[in-house]
Coordinates of C-alpha atoms in Angstrom, one line a residue:
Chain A
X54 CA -60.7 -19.1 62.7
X55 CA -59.6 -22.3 61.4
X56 CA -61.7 -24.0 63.7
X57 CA -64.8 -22.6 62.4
X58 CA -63.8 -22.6 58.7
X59 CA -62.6 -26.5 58.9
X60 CA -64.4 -27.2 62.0
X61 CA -67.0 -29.4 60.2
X62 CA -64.9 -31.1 58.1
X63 CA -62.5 -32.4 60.8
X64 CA -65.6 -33.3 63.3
X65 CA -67.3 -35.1 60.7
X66 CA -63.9 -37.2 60.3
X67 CA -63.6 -38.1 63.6
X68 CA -67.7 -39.3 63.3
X69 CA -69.2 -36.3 64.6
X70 CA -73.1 -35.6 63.7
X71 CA -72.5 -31.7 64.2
X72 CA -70.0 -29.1 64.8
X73 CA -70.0 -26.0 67.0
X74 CA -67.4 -23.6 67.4
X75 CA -66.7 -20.4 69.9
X76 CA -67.2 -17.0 68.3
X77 CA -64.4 -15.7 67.2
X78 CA -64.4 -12.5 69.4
X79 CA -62.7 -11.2 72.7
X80 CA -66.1 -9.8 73.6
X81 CA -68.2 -11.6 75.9
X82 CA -71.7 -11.6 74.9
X83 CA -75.0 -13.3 72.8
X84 CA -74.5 -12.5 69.6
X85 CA -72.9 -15.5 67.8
X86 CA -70.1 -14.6 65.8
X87 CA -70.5 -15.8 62.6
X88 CA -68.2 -16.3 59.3
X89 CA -67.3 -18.9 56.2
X90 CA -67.1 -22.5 56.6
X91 CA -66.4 -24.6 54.4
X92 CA -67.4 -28.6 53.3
X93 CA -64.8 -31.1 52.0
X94 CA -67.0 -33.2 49.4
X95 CA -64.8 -36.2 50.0
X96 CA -66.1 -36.1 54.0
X97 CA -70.1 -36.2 55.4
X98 CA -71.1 -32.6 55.4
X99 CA -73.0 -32.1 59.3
X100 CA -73.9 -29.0 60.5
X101 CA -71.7 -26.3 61.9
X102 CA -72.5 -23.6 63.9
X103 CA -71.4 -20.4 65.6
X104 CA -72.3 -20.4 69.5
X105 CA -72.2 -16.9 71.6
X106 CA -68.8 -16.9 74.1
X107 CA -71.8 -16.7 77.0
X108 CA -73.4 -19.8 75.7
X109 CA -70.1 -21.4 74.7
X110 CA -69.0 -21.2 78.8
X111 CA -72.4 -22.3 79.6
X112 CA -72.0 -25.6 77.5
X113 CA -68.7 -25.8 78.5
X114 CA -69.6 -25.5 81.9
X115 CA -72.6 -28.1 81.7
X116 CA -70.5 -30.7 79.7
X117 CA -68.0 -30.8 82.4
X118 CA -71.1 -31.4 85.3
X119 CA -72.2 -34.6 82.8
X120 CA -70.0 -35.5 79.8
X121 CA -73.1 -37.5 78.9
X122 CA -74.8 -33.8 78.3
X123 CA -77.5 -34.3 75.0
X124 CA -78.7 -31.7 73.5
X125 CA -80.5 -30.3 69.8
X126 CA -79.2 -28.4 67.7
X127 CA -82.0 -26.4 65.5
X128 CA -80.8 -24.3 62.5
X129 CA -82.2 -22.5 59.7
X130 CA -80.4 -21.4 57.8
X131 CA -80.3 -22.6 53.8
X132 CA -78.3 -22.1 50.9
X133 CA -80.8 -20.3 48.0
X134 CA -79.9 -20.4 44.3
X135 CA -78.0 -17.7 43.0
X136 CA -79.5 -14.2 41.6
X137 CA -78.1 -11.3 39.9
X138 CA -76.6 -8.1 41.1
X139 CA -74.4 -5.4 40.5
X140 CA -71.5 -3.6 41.8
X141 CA -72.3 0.6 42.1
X142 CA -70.1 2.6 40.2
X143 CA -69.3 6.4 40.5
X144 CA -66.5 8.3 39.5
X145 CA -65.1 11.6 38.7
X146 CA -63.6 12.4 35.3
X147 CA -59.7 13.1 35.5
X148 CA -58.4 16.8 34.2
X149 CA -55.6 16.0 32.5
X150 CA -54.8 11.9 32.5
X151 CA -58.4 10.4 32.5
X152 CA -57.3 7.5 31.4
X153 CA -55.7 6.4 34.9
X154 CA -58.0 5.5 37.1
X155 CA -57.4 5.0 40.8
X156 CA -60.3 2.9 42.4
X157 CA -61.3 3.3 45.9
X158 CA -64.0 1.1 47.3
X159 CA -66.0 -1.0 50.0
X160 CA -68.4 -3.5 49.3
X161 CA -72.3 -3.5 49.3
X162 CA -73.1 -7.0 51.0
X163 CA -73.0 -8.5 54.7
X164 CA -72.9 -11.3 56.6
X165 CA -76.4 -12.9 56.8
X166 CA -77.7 -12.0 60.5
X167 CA -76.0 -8.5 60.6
X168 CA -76.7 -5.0 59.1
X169 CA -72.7 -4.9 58.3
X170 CA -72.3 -1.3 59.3
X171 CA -68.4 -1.3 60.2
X172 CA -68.7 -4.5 57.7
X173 CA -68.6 -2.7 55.7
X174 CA -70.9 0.4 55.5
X175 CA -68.6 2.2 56.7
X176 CA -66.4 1.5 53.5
X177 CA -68.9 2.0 51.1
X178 CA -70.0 5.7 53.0
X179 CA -66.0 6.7 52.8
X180 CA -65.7 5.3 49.0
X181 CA -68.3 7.8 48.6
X182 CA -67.2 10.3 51.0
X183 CA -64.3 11.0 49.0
X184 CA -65.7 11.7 46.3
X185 CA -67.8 14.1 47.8
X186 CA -64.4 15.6 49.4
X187 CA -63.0 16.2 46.3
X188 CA -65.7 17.5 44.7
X189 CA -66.6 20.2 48.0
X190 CA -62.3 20.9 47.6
X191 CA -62.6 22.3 44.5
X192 CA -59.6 20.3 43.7
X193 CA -60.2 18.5 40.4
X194 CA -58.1 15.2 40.5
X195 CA -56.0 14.8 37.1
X196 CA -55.7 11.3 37.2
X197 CA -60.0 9.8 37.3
X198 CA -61.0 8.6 40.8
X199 CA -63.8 5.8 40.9
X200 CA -65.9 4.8 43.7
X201 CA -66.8 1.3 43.6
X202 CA -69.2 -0.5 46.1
X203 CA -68.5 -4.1 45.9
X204 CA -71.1 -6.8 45.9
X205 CA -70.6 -10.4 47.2
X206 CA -67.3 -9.8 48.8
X207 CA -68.4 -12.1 52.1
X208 CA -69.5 -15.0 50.0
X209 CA -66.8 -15.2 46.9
X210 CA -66.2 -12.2 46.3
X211 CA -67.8 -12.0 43.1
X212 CA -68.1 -8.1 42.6
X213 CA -64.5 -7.8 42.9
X214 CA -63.5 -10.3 40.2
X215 CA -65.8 -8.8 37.7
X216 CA -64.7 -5.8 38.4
X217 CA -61.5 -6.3 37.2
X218 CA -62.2 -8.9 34.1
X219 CA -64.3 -6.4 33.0
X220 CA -61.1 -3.7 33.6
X221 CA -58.9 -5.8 31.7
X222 CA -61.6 -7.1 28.9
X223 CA -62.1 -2.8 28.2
X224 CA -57.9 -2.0 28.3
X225 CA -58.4 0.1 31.3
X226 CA -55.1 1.4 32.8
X227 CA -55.7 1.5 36.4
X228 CA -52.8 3.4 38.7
X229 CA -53.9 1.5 42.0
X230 CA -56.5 0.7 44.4
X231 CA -57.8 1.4 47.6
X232 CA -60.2 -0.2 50.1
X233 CA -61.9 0.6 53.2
X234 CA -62.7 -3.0 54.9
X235 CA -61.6 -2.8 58.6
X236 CA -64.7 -0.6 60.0
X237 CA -64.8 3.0 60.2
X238 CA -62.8 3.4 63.2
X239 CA -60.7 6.3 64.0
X240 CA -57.2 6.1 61.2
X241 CA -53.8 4.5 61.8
X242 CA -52.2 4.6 58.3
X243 CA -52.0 2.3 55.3
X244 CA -51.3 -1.0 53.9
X245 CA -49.8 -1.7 50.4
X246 CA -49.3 -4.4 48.3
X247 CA -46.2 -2.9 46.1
X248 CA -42.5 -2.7 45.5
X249 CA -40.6 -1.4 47.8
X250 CA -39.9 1.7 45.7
X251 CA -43.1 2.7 45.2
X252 CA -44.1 2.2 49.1
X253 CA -41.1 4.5 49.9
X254 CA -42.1 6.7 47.4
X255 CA -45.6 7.0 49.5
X256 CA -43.8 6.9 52.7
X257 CA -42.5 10.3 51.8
X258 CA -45.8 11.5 52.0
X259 CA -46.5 10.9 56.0
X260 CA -46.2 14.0 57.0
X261 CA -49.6 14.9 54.9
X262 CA -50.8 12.3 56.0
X263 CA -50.5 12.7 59.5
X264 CA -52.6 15.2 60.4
X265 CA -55.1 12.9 59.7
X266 CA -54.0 10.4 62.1
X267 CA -53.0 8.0 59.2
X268 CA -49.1 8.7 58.9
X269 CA -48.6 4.5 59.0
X270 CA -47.7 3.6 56.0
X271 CA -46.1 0.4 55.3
X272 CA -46.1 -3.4 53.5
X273 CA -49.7 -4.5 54.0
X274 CA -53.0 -5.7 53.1
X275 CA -55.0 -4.3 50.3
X276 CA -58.5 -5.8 50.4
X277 CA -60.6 -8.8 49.2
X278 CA -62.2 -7.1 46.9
X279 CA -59.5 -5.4 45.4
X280 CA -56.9 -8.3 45.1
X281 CA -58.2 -9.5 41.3
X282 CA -56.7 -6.2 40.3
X283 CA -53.5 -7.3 41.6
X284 CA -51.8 -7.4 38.0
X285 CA -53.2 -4.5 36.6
X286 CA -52.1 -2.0 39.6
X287 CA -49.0 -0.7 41.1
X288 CA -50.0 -0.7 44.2
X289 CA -52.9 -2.1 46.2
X290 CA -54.1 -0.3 49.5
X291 CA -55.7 -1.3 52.7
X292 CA -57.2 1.6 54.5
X293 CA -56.0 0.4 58.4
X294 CA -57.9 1.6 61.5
X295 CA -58.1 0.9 65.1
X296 CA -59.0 -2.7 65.4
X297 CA -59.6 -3.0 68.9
X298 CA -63.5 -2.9 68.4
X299 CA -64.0 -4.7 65.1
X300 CA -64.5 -8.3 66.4
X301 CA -66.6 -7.5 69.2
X302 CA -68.9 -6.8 66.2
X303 CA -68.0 -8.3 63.3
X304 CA -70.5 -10.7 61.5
X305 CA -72.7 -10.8 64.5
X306 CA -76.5 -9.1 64.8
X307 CA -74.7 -6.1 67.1
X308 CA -72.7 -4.7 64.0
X309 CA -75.2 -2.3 63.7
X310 CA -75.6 1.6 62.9
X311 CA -75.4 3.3 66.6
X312 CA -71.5 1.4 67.2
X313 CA -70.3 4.2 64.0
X314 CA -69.0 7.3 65.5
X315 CA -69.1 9.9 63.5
X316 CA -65.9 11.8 64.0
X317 CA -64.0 8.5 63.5
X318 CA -65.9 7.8 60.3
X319 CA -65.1 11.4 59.0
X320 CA -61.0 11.6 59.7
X321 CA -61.1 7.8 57.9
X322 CA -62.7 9.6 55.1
X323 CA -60.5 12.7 55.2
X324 CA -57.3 10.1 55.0
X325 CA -58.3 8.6 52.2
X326 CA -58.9 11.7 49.9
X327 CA -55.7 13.1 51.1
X328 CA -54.5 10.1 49.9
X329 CA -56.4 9.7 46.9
X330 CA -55.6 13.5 45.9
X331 CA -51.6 12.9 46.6
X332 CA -52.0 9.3 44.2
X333 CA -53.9 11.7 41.6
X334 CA -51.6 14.1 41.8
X335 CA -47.9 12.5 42.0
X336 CA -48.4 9.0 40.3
X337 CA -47.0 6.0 42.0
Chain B
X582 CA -64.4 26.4 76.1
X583 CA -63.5 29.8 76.8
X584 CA -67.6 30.6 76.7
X585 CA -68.5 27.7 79.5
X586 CA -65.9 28.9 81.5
X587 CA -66.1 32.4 81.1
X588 CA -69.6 33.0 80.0
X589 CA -71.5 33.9 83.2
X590 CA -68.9 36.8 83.9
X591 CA -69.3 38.3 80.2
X592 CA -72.9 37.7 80.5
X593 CA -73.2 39.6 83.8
X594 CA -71.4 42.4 82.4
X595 CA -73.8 42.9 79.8
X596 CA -76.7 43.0 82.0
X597 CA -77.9 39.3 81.4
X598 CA -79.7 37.3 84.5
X599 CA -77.7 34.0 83.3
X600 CA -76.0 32.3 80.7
X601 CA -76.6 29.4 78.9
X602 CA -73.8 27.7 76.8
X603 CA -73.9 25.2 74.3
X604 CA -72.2 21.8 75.3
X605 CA -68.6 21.1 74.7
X606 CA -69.2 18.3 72.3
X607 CA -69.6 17.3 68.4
X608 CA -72.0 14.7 69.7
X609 CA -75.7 15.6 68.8
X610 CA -76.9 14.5 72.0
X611 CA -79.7 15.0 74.9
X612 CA -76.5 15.0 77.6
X613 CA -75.3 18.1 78.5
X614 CA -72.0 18.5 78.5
X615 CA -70.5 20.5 81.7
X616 CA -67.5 21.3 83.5
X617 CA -65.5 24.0 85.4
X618 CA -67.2 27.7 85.1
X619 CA -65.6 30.8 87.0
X620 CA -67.0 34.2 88.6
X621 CA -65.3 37.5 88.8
X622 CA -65.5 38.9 92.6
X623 CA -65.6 42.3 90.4
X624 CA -69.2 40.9 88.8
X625 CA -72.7 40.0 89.3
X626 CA -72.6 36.7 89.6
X627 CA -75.5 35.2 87.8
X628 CA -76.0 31.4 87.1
X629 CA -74.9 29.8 84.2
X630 CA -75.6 26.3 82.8
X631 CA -75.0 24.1 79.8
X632 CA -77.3 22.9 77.4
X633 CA -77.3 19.4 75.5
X634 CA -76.7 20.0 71.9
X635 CA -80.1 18.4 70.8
X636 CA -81.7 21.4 73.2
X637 CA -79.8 23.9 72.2
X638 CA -80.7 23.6 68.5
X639 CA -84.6 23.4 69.7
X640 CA -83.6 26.9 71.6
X641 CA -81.8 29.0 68.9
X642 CA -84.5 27.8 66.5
X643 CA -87.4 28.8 69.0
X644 CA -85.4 32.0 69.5
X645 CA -85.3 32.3 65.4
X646 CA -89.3 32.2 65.6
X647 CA -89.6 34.2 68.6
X648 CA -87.0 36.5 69.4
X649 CA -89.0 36.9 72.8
X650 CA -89.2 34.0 73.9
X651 CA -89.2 33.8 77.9
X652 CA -88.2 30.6 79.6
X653 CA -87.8 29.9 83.2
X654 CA -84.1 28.3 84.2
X655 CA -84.4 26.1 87.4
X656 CA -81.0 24.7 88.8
X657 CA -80.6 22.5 91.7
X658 CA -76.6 22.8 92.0
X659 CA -75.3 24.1 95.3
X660 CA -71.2 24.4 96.9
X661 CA -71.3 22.3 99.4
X662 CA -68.6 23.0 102.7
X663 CA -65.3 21.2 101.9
X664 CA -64.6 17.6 103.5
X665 CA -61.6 15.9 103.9
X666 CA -60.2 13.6 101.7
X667 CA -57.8 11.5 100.8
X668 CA -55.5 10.3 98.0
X669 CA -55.0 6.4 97.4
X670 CA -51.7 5.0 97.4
X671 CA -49.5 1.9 96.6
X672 CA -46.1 0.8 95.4
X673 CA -43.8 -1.8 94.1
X674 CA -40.2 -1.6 96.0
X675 CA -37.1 -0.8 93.9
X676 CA -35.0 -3.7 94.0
X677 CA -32.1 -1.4 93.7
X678 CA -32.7 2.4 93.8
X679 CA -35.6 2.0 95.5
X680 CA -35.1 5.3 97.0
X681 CA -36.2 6.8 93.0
X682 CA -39.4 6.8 92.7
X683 CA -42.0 6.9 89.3
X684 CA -45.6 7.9 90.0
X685 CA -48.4 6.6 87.7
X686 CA -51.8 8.2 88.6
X687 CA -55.3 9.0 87.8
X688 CA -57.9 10.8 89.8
X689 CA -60.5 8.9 91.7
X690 CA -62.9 11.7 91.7
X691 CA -65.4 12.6 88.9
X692 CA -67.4 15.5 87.3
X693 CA -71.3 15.9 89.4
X694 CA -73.3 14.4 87.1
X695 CA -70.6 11.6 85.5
X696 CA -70.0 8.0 86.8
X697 CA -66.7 8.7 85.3
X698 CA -65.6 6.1 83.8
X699 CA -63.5 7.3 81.6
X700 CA -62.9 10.1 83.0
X701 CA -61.2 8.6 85.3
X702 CA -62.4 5.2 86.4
X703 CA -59.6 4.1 83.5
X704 CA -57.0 6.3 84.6
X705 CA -57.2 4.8 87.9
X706 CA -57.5 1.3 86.6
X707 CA -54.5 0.9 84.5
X708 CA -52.6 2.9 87.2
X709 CA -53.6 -0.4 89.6
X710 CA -53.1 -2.6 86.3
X711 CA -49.3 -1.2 85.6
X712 CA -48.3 -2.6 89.5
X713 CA -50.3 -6.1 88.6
X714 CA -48.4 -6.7 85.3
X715 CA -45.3 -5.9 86.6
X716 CA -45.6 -7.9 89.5
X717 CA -47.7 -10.9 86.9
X718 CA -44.6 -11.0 84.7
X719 CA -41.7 -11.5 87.6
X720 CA -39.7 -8.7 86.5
X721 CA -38.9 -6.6 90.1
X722 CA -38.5 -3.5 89.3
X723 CA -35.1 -1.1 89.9
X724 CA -36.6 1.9 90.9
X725 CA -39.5 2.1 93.1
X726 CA -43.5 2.3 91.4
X727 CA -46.1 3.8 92.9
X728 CA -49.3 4.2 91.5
X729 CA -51.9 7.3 93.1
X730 CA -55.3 7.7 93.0
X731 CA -55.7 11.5 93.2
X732 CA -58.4 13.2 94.6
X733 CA -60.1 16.3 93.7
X734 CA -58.8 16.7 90.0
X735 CA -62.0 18.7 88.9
X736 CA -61.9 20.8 91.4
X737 CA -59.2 22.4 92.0
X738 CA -56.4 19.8 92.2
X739 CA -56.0 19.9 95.7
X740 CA -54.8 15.9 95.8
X741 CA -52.0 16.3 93.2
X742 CA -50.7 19.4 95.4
X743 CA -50.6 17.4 98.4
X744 CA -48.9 14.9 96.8
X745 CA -46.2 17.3 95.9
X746 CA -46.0 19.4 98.8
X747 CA -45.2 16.0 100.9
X748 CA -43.1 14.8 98.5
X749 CA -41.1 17.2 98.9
X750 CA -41.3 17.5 102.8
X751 CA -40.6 14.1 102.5
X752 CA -37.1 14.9 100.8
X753 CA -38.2 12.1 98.4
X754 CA -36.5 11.9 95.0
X755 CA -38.7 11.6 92.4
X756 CA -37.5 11.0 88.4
X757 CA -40.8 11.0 86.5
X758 CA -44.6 11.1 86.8
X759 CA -47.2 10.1 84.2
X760 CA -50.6 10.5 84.0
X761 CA -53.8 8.7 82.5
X762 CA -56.4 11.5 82.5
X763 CA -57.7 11.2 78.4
X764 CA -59.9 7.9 79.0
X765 CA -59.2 4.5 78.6
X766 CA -59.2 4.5 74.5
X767 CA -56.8 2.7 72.1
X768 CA -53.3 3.8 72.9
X769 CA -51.3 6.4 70.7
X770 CA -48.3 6.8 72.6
X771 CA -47.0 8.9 75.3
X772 CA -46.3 12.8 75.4
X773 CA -43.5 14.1 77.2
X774 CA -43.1 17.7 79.5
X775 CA -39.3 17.3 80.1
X776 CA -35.9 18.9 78.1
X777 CA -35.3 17.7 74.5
X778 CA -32.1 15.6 75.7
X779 CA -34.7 13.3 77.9
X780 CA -37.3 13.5 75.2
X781 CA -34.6 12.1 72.5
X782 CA -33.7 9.7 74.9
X783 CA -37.2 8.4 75.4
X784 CA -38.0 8.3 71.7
X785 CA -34.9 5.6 71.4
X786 CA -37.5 3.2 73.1
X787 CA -40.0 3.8 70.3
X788 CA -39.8 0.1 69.0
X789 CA -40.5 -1.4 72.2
X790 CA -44.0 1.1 72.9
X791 CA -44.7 0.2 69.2
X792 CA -46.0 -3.1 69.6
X793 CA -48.4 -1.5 72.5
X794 CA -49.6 0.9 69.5
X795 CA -47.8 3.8 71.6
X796 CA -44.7 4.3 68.9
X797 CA -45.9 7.9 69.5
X798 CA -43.0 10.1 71.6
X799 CA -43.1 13.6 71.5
X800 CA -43.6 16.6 73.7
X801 CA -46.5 17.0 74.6
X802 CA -49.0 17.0 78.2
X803 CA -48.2 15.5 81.7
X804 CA -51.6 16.0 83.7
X805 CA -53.2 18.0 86.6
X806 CA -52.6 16.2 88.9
X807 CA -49.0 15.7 88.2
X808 CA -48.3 19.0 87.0
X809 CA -47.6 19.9 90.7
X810 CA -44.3 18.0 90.8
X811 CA -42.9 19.6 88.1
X812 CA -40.1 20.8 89.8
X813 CA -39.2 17.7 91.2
X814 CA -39.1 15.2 88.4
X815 CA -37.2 14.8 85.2
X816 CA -40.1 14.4 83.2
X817 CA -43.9 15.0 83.6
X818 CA -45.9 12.2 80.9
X819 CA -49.2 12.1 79.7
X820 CA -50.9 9.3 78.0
X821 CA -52.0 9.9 74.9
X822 CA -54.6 7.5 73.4
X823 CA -57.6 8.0 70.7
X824 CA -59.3 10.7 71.6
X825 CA -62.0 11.1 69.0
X826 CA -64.7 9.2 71.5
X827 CA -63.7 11.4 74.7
X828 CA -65.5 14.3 74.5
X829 CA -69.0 12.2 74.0
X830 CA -69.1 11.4 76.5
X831 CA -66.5 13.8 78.9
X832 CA -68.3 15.8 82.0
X833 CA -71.6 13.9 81.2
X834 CA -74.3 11.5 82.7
X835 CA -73.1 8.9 79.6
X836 CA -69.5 8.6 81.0
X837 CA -70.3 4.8 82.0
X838 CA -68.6 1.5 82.8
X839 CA -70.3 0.1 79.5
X840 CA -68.3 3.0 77.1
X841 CA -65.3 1.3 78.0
X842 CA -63.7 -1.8 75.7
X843 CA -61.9 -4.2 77.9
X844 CA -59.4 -4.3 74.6
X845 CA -58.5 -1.1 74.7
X846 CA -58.1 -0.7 78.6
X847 CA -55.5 -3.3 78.5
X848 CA -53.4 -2.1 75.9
X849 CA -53.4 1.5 77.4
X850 CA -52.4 -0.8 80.9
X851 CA -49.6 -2.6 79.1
X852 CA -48.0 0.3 77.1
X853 CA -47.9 2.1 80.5
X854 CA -45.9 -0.7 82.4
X855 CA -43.4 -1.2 79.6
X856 CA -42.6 2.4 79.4
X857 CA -42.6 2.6 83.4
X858 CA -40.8 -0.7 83.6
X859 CA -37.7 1.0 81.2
X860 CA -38.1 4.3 82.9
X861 CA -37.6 1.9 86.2
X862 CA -34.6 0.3 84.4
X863 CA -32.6 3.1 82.8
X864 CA -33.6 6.2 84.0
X865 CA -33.8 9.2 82.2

């Protein structure tokens, strides 16, 4: 990943007119993998771009038959002037301490050439989902549960620092936060940014977690669009799934609807009600 | 299940001319979903057959409008006379007990209308793979490995009972068996058919399976096709792996090659030879 965030930079050191790096993905296919890159503004800024792993053996392949290989690079791609837009808030009204609020959330935006369903969908349809859960339960939380889809997490993360300027501008109290942004595959467990106390504390609830084929919980990583709250939560939480999959997809054109399954989707959203119930419930 | 297996007989008895069952899946699908049905000698025996989900629903909504609606069933299944067959077999030495031996198996056959490639192409697969790593990372094993391809799983079993019955002519000692018959999916860990002692003894190795994501030990399911050795062997062990795919695609023309993720084969290969490499080293 270094290679294609600082790959220009360091080619263009070195003299280069262009860089191109590998996808970043186990899979073996045509769909370029593609991500952030960054420019140095002290260093010539020359293109970079993401090749398929097919096409990167191909040119590997060719280069090695004649090192003297030339060959054009064509790219479209442009950087537009910034526009407005919004993060989508939903939330349910605590019974009896409203004034905590537990966030859960995935963001609305994707990387340019894909649909972003596991990236991130999928987070945005859980976010939602429990909602929905809780509300089909009957269970009404005490402690107020918001949904929050994210916008501009893949290019700043934007969203998410509003978010919580405007939490801490208002005096919000918020309890912790949750987000779904690892596809919607089937559930391992959590991830939290806490204390060590108050991950035990949630430790002790594996056993109702289980079930749901999320009983791992332990020190992780909460979310990108989550971290600005870092100061104003106890605890921040990374919903963690079966990764196997995710970077045969991620940021390409193949990260599309049909690769959800539905059953896997559905336990990831049963996991994080349970969860989101047992925060509302207990505290942290 | 119960109904696919069953449903011809309690159909017969209540006059019908056949029975149709709804497929054994939660995928909403044009593939029907089949699998092992029974008659009762005592009973007409009338034909039965399973319905895709997607044709069902058109059915009992037909049936909704029309309650007498005819339709004309035409099956092209037959029982063919039995052939002979064979199981597929190959082992790794012990360097010093090689006179104990560990089976790892799948089955090599597959349901009528299924490629099977998960069910069991992968069993089969990382059964091969468990002898290449082992003999790719150096380490010789104590006891002796042999990995089996059984025939006949679907059908009656008859290749795992062979394997047995010789085994036992043989006056071979055998200390475990383990089976990959759940597809090749993202591993979970292992479960266990053996006395609580061996069990407790296995679950000591928890942090070494971990790293493989198969941390999980318990009791649990060996597989048909070792189930036959039971008698002989300390403990019978299923693999256990994410299971929420499986039954999309079990018993049906969409169990193919491109279902399975490379990823996730491998893992399920290399948590199997680290748990038969420790069998292989201390026993049970």
């Amino acid at each position: 990943v270094d290679q294609r965030g600082r790959g220009a930079i360091e080619a263009a050191k070195r003299g280069a007119v262009g860089a191109l790096v590998r996808s970043m993905t186990s899979a073996h296919d045509d769909f370029p993998h593609t991500g952030t890159m960054r420019y140095d503004d002290k260093v010539t800024k020359v293109p970079g771009a993401a090749l398929s792993t097919i096409a990167a053996d191909r040119l590997s392949q060719q280069l090695k038959q004649d090192p003297k290989l030339e060959f054009e690079l064509e790219m479209g791609c442009q950087t537009l002037p910034d526009v407005k837009s919004y993060n989508v808030v939903g939330e349910i009204k605590g019974s009896t301490r409203p004034e905590e609020i537990i966030t859960i959330g995935g963001h609305l935006d994707s990387w340019d050439l894909a649909q972003g369903a596991h990236d991130d969908g999928t987070g945005c349809v859980q976010s939602i989902e429990v909602l929905r859960l809780l509300k089909a339960s009957g269970l009404r939380p005490e402690r107020t549960i918001r949904a929050v889809l994210f916008m501009n997490e893949e290019n700043g993360a934007r969203g998410g620092q509003k978010y919580a300027e405007l939490a801490k501008a208002a005096g919000e109290k918020h309890l912790a936060a949750i987000e779904s942004d690892g596809g919607g595959f089937t559930p391992r467990g959590f991830g939290f940014e806490a204390d060590a106390a108050t991950i035990a504390k949630v430790q002790a609830w594996r056993p109702l977690l289980a079930p749901y084929l999320a009983g791992q919980l332990g020190p992780g990583h909460g979310g990108t669009d989550i971290e600005p709250l870092k100061d104003q939560v106890k605890a921040l939480i990374g919903y963690d799934c079966d990764s196997q999959r995710y970077f045969d997809i991620h940021h390409t054109a193949a990260d599309t609807f049909d690769k959800v399954n539905r059953r896997e989707l559905e336990l990831g959203g049963a996991a994080m009600a349970t969860l989101v119930y047992l925060l509302s419930k207990y505290g942290l």
